[in-house]
PDB file of C-alpha atoms in Angstrom:
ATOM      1  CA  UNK A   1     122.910   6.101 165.150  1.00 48.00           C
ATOM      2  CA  UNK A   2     122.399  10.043 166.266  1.00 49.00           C
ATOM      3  CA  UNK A   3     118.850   8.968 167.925  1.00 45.00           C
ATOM      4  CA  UNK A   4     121.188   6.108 170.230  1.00 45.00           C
ATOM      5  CA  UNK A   5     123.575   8.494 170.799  1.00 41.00           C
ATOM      6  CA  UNK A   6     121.126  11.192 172.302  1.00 39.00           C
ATOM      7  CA  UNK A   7     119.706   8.829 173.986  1.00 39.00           C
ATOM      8  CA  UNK A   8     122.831   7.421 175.724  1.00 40.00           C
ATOM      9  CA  UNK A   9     123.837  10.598 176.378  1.00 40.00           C
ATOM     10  CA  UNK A  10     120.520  11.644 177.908  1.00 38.00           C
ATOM     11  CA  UNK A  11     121.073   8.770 180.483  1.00 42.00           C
ATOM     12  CA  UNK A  12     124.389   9.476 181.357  1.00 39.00           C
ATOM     13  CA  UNK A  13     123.558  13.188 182.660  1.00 43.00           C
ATOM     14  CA  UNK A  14     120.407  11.545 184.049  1.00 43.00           C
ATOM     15  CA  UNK A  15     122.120   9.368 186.427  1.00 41.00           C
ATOM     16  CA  UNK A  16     125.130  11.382 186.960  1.00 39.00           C
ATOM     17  CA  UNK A  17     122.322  14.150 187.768  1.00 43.00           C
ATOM     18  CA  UNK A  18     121.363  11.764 190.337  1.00 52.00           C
ATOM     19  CA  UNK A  19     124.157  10.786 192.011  1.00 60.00           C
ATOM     20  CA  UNK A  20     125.318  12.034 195.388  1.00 66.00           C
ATOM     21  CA  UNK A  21     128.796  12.638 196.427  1.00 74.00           C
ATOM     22  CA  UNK A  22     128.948  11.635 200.430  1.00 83.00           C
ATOM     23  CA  UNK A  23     131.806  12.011 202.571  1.00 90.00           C
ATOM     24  CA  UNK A  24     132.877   8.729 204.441  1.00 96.00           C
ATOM     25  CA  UNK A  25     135.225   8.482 207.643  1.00 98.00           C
ATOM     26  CA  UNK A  26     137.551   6.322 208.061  1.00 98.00           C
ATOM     27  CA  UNK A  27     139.503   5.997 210.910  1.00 98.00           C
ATOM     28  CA  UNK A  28     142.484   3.471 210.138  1.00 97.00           C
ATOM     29  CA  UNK A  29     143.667   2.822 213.864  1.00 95.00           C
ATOM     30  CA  UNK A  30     142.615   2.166 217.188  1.00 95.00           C
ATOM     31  CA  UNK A  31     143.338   5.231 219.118  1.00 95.00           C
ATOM     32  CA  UNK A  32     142.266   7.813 222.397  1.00 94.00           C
ATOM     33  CA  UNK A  33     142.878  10.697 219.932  1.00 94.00           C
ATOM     34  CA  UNK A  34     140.886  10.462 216.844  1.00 96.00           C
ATOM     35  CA  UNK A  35     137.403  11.724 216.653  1.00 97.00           C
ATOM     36  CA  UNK A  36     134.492  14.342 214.635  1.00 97.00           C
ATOM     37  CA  UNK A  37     132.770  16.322 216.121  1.00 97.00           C
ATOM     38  CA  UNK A  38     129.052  16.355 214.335  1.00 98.00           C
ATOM     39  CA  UNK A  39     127.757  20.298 214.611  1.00 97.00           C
ATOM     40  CA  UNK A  40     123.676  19.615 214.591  1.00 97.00           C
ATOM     41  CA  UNK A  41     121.312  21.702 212.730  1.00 96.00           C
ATOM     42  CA  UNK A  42     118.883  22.354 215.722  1.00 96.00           C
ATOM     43  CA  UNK A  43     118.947  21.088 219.659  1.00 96.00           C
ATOM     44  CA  UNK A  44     118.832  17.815 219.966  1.00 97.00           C
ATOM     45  CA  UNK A  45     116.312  18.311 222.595  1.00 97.00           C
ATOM     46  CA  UNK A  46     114.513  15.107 221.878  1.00 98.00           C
ATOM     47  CA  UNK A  47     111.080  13.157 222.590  1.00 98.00           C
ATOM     48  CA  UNK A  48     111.188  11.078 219.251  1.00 98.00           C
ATOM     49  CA  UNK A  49     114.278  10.023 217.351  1.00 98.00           C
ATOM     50  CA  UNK A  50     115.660   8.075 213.598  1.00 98.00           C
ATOM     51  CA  UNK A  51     118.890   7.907 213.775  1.00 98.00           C
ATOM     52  CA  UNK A  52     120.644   6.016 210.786  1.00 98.00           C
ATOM     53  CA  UNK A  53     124.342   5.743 209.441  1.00 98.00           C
ATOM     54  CA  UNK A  54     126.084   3.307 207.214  1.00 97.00           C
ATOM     55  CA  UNK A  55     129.106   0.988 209.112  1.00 98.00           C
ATOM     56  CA  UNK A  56     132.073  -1.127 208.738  1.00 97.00           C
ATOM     57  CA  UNK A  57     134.568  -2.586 210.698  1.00 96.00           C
ATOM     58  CA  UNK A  58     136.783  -5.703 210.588  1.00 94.00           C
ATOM     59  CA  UNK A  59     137.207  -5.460 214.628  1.00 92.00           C
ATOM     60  CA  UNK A  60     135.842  -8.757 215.983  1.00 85.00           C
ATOM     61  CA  UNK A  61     135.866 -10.733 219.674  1.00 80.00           C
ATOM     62  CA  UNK A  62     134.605  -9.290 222.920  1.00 82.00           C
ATOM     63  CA  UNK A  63     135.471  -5.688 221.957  1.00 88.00           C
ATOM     64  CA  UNK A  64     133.213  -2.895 222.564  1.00 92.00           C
ATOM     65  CA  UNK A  65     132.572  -0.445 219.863  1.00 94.00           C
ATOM     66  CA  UNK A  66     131.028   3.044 220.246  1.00 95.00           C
ATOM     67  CA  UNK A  67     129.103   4.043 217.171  1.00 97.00           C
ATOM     68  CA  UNK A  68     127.736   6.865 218.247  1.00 98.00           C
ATOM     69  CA  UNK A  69     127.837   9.454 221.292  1.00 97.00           C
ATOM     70  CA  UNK A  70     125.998  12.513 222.258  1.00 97.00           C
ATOM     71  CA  UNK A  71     127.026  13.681 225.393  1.00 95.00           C
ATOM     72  CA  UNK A  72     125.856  16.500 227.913  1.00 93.00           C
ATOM     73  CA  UNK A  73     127.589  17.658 230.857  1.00 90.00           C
ATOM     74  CA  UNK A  74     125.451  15.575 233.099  1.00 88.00           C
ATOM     75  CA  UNK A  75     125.327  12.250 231.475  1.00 89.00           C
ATOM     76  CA  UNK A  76     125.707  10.355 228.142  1.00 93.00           C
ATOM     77  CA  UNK A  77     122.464  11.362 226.586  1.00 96.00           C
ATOM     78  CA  UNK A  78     122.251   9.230 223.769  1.00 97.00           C
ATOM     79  CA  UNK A  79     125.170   6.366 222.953  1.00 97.00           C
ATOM     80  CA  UNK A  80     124.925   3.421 220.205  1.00 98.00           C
ATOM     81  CA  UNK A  81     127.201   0.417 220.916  1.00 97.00           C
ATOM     82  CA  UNK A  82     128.342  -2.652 219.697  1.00 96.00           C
ATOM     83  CA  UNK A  83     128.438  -4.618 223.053  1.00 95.00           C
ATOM     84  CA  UNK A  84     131.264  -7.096 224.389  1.00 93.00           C
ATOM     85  CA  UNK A  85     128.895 -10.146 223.050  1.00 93.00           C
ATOM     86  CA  UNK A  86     128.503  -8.641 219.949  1.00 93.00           C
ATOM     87  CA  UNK A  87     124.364  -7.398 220.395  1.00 96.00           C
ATOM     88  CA  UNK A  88     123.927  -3.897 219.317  1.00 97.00           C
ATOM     89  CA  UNK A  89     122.643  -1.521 222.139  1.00 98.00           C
ATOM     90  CA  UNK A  90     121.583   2.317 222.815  1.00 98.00           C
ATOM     91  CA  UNK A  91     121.304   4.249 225.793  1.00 97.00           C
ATOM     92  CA  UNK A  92     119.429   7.143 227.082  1.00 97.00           C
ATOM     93  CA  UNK A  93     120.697   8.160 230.286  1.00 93.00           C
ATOM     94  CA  UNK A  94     120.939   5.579 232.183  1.00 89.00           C
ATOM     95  CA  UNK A  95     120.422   1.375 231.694  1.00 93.00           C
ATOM     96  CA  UNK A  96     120.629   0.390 227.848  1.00 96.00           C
ATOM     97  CA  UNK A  97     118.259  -1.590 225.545  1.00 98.00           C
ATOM     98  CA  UNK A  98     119.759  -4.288 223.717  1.00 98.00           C
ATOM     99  CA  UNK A  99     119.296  -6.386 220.697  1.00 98.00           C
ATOM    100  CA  UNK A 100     120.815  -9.941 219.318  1.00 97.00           C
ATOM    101  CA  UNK A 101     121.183  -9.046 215.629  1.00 96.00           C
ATOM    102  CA  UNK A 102     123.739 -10.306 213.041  1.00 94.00           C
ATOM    103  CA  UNK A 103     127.146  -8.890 213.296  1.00 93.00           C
ATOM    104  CA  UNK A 104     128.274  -5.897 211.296  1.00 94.00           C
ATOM    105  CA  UNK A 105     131.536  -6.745 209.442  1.00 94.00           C
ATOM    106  CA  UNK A 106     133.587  -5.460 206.674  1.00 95.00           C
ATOM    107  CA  UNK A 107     130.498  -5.004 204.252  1.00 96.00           C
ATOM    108  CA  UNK A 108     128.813  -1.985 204.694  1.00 95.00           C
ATOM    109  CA  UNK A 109     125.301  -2.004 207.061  1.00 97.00           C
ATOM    110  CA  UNK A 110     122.801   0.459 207.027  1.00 98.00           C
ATOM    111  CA  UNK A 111     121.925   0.758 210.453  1.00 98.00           C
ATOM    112  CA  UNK A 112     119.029   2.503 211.733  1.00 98.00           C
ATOM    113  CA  UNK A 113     117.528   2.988 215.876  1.00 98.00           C
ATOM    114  CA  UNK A 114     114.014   4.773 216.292  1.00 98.00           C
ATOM    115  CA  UNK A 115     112.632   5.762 219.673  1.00 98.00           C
ATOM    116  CA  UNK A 116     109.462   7.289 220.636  1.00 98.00           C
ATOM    117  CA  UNK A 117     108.658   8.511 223.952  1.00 98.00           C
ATOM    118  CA  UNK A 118     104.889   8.532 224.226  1.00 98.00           C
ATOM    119  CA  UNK A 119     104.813   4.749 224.023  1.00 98.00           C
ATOM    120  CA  UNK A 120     108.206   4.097 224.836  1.00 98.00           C
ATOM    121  CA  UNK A 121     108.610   1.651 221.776  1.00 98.00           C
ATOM    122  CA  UNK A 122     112.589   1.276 220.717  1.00 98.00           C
ATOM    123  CA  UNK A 123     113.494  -0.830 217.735  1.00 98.00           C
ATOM    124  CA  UNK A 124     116.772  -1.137 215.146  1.00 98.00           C
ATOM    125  CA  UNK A 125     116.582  -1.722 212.061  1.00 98.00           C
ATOM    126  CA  UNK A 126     119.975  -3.522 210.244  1.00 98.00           C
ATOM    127  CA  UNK A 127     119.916  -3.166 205.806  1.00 98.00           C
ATOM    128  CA  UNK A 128     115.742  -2.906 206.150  1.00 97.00           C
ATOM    129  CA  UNK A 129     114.991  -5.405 208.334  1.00 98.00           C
ATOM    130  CA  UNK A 130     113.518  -4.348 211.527  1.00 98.00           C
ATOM    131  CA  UNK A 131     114.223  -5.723 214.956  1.00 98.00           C
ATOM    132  CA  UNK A 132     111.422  -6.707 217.649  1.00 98.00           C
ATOM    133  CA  UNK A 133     109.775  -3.781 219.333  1.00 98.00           C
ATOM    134  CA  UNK A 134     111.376  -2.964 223.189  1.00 98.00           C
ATOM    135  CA  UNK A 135     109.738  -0.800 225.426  1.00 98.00           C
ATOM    136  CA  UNK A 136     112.582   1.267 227.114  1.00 98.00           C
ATOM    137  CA  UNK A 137     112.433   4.915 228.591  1.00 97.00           C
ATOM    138  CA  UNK A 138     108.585   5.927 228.472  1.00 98.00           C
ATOM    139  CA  UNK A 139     108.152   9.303 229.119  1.00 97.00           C
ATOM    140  CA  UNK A 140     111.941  10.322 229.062  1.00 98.00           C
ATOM    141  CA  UNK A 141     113.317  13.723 227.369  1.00 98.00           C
ATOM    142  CA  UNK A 142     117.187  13.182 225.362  1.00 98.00           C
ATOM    143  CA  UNK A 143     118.530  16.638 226.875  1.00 97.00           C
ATOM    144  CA  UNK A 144     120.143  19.564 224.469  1.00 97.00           C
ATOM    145  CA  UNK A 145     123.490  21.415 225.224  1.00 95.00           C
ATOM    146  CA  UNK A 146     125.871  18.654 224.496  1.00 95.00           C
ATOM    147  CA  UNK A 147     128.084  17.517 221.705  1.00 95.00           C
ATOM    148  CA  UNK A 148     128.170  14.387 219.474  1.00 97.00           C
ATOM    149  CA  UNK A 149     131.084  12.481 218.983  1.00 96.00           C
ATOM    150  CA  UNK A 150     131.675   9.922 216.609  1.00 98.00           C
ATOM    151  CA  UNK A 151     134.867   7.628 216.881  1.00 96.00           C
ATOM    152  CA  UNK A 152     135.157   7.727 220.799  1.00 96.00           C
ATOM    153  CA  UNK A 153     133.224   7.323 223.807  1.00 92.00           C
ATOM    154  CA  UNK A 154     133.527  10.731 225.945  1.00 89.00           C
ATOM    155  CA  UNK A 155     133.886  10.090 229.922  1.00 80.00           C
ATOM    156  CA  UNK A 156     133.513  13.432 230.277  1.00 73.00           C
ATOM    157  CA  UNK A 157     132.175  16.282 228.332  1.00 71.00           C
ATOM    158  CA  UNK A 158     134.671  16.060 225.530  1.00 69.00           C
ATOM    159  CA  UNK A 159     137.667  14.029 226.935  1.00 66.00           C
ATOM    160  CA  UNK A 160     139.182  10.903 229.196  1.00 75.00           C
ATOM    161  CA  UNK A 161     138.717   8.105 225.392  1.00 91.00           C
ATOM    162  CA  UNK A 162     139.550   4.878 225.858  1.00 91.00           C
ATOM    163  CA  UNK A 163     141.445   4.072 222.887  1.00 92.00           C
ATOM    164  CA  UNK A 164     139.727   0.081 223.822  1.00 91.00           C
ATOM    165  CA  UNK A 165     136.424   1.461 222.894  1.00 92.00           C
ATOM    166  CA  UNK A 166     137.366   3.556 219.963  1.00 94.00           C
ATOM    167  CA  UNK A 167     136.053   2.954 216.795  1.00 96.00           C
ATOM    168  CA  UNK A 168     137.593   1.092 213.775  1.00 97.00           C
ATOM    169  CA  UNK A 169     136.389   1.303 210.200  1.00 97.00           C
ATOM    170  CA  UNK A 170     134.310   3.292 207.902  1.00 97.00           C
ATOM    171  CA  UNK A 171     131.215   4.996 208.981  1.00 98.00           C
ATOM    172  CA  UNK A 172     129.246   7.781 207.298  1.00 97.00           C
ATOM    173  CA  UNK A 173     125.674   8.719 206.108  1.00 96.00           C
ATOM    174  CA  UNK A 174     124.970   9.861 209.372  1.00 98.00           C
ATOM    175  CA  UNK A 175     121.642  11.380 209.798  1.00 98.00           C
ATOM    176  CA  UNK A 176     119.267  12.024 212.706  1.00 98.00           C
ATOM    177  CA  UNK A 177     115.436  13.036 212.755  1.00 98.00           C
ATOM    178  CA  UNK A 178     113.486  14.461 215.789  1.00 98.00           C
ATOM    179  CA  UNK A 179     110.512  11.742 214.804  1.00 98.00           C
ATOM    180  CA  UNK A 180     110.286   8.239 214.240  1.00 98.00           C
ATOM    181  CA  UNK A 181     110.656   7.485 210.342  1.00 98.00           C
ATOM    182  CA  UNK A 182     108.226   5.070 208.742  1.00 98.00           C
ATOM    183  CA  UNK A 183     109.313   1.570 208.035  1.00 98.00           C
ATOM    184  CA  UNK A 184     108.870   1.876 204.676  1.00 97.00           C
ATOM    185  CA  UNK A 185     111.120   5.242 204.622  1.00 97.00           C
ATOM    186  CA  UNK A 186     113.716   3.524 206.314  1.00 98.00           C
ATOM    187  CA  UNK A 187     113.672   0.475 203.863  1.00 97.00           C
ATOM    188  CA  UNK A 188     113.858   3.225 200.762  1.00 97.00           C
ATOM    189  CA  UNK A 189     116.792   4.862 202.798  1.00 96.00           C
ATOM    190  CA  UNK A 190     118.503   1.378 202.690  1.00 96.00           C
ATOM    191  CA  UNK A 191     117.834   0.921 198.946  1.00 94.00           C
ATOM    192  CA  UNK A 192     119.478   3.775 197.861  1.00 90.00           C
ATOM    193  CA  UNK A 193     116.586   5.838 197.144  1.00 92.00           C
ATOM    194  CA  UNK A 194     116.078  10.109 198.167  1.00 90.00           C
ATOM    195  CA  UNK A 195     114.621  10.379 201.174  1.00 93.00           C
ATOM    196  CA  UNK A 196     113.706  13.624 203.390  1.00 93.00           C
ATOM    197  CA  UNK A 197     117.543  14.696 204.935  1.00 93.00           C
ATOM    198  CA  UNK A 198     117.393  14.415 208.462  1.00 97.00           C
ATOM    199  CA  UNK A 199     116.461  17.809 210.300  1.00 97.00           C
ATOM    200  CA  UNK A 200     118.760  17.521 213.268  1.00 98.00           C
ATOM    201  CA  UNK A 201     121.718  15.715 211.318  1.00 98.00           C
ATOM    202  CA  UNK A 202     121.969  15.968 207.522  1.00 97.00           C
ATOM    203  CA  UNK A 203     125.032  14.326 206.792  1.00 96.00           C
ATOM    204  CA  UNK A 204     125.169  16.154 203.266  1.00 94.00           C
ATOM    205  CA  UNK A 205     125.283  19.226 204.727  1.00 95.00           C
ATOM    206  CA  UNK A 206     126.346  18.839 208.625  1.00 95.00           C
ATOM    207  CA  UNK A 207     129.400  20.556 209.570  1.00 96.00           C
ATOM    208  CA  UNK A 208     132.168  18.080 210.736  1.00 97.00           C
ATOM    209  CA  UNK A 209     135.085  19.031 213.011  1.00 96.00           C
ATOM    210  CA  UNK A 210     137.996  16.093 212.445  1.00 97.00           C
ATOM    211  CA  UNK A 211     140.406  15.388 215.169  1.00 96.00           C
ATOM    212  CA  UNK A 212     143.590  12.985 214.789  1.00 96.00           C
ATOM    213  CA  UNK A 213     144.008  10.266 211.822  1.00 95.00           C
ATOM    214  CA  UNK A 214     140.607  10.508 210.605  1.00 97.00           C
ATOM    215  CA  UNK A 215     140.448  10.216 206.967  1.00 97.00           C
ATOM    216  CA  UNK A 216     137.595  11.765 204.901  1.00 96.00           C
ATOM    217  CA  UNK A 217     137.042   9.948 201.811  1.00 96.00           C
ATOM    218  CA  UNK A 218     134.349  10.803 198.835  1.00 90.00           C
ATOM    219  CA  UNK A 219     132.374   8.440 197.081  1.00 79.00           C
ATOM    220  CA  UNK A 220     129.497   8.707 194.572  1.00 73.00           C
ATOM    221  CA  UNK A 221     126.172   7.505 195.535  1.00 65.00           C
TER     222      UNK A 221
END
């Protein structure tokens, strides 16, 4: 009986050992006034990209939703949309590339968009499963010297939301490389398993700056 007690004991640090407490956003309502401000590790001065994060949202019809946006002074450097039809999108400066995927809903997605300049070749991957390959801005450099906002989609530098765009939902486990992740990493990502943090975002560690009825909630992982 002492041996099955060790034991169970033994596994209970063992996985509590190897659990992760991650912070989750939530923002409750559809507002122009709600927003965090990601603080990134390095530049995001960009010729290769992974950027991943885990989604929900019960906000259906022909409603856009910005995911994700890194703006500049200039222009929206890099922006990840839900589109009006539902398709999910990114853009680099400029014209987007698109892709007809299932919708994301109230379960949780792990959604993933790699980019590499040399070849141009842009692809999203949605709980593992990778999208088609699209060629889309060969040769193109994602600019530094902006900030990245997640909740609303800045007309400006920081400023002029459009509470019609703004995010609804839970979204966290944000985390963005400077190099396109292997499939297989991206697959282990999904699973649940450690992976290398990413080196320009590490959600785990990335300062966050919350603005409005965001709520930060903590779950085990």
């Amino acid at each position: 009986m002492r041996l099955y007690a060790v034991l169970f004991l033994v596994a209970i640090s063992t996985m509590l050992a190897e659990s992760v407490s991650i912070n989750t956003l939530v923002f409750p309502s559809e507002t122009n006034s709600s927003y965090v401000e990601m603080v990134p590790q390095k530049p995001l001065n960009l010729r290769a990209f992974t950027l991943c994060m885990r989604v929900a949202t019960e906000l259906t019809g022909r409603r856009e939703i910005v995911l994700f946006a890194y703006r500049t002074q200039r222009a929206d450097e890099l922006n990840v949309w839900r589109e009006l039809d539902g398709r999910l999108s990114f853009y680099l400066a400029g014209e987007g590339v698109l892709f007809r995927v299932p919708d994301i809903g109230a379960l949780q997605t792990h959604l993933c968009v790699t980019w590499d300049s040399s070849s141009g070749a842009a692809a999203l991957f949605m709980d593992g499963r990778k999208s088609l390959t699209k060629i889309y801005k060969k040769g193109h450099t994602v600019q530094p010297g902006g900030k990245v906002i997640i909740g609303q989609d800045p007309d400006n530098y920081v400023g002029s939301f459009d509470a019609s765009q703004s995010f609804v939902g839970e979204i966290g486990d944000i985390n963005l490389w400077d190099s396109v992740l292997s499939d297989r990493m991206i697959q282990d990502m999904f699973s649940g398993k450690r992976v290398p943090r990413g080196n320009v975002f590490d959600w785990e560690t990335t300062q966050l700056k919350i603005n409005g009825e965001v709520v930060v909630v903590n779950t085990q992982q």
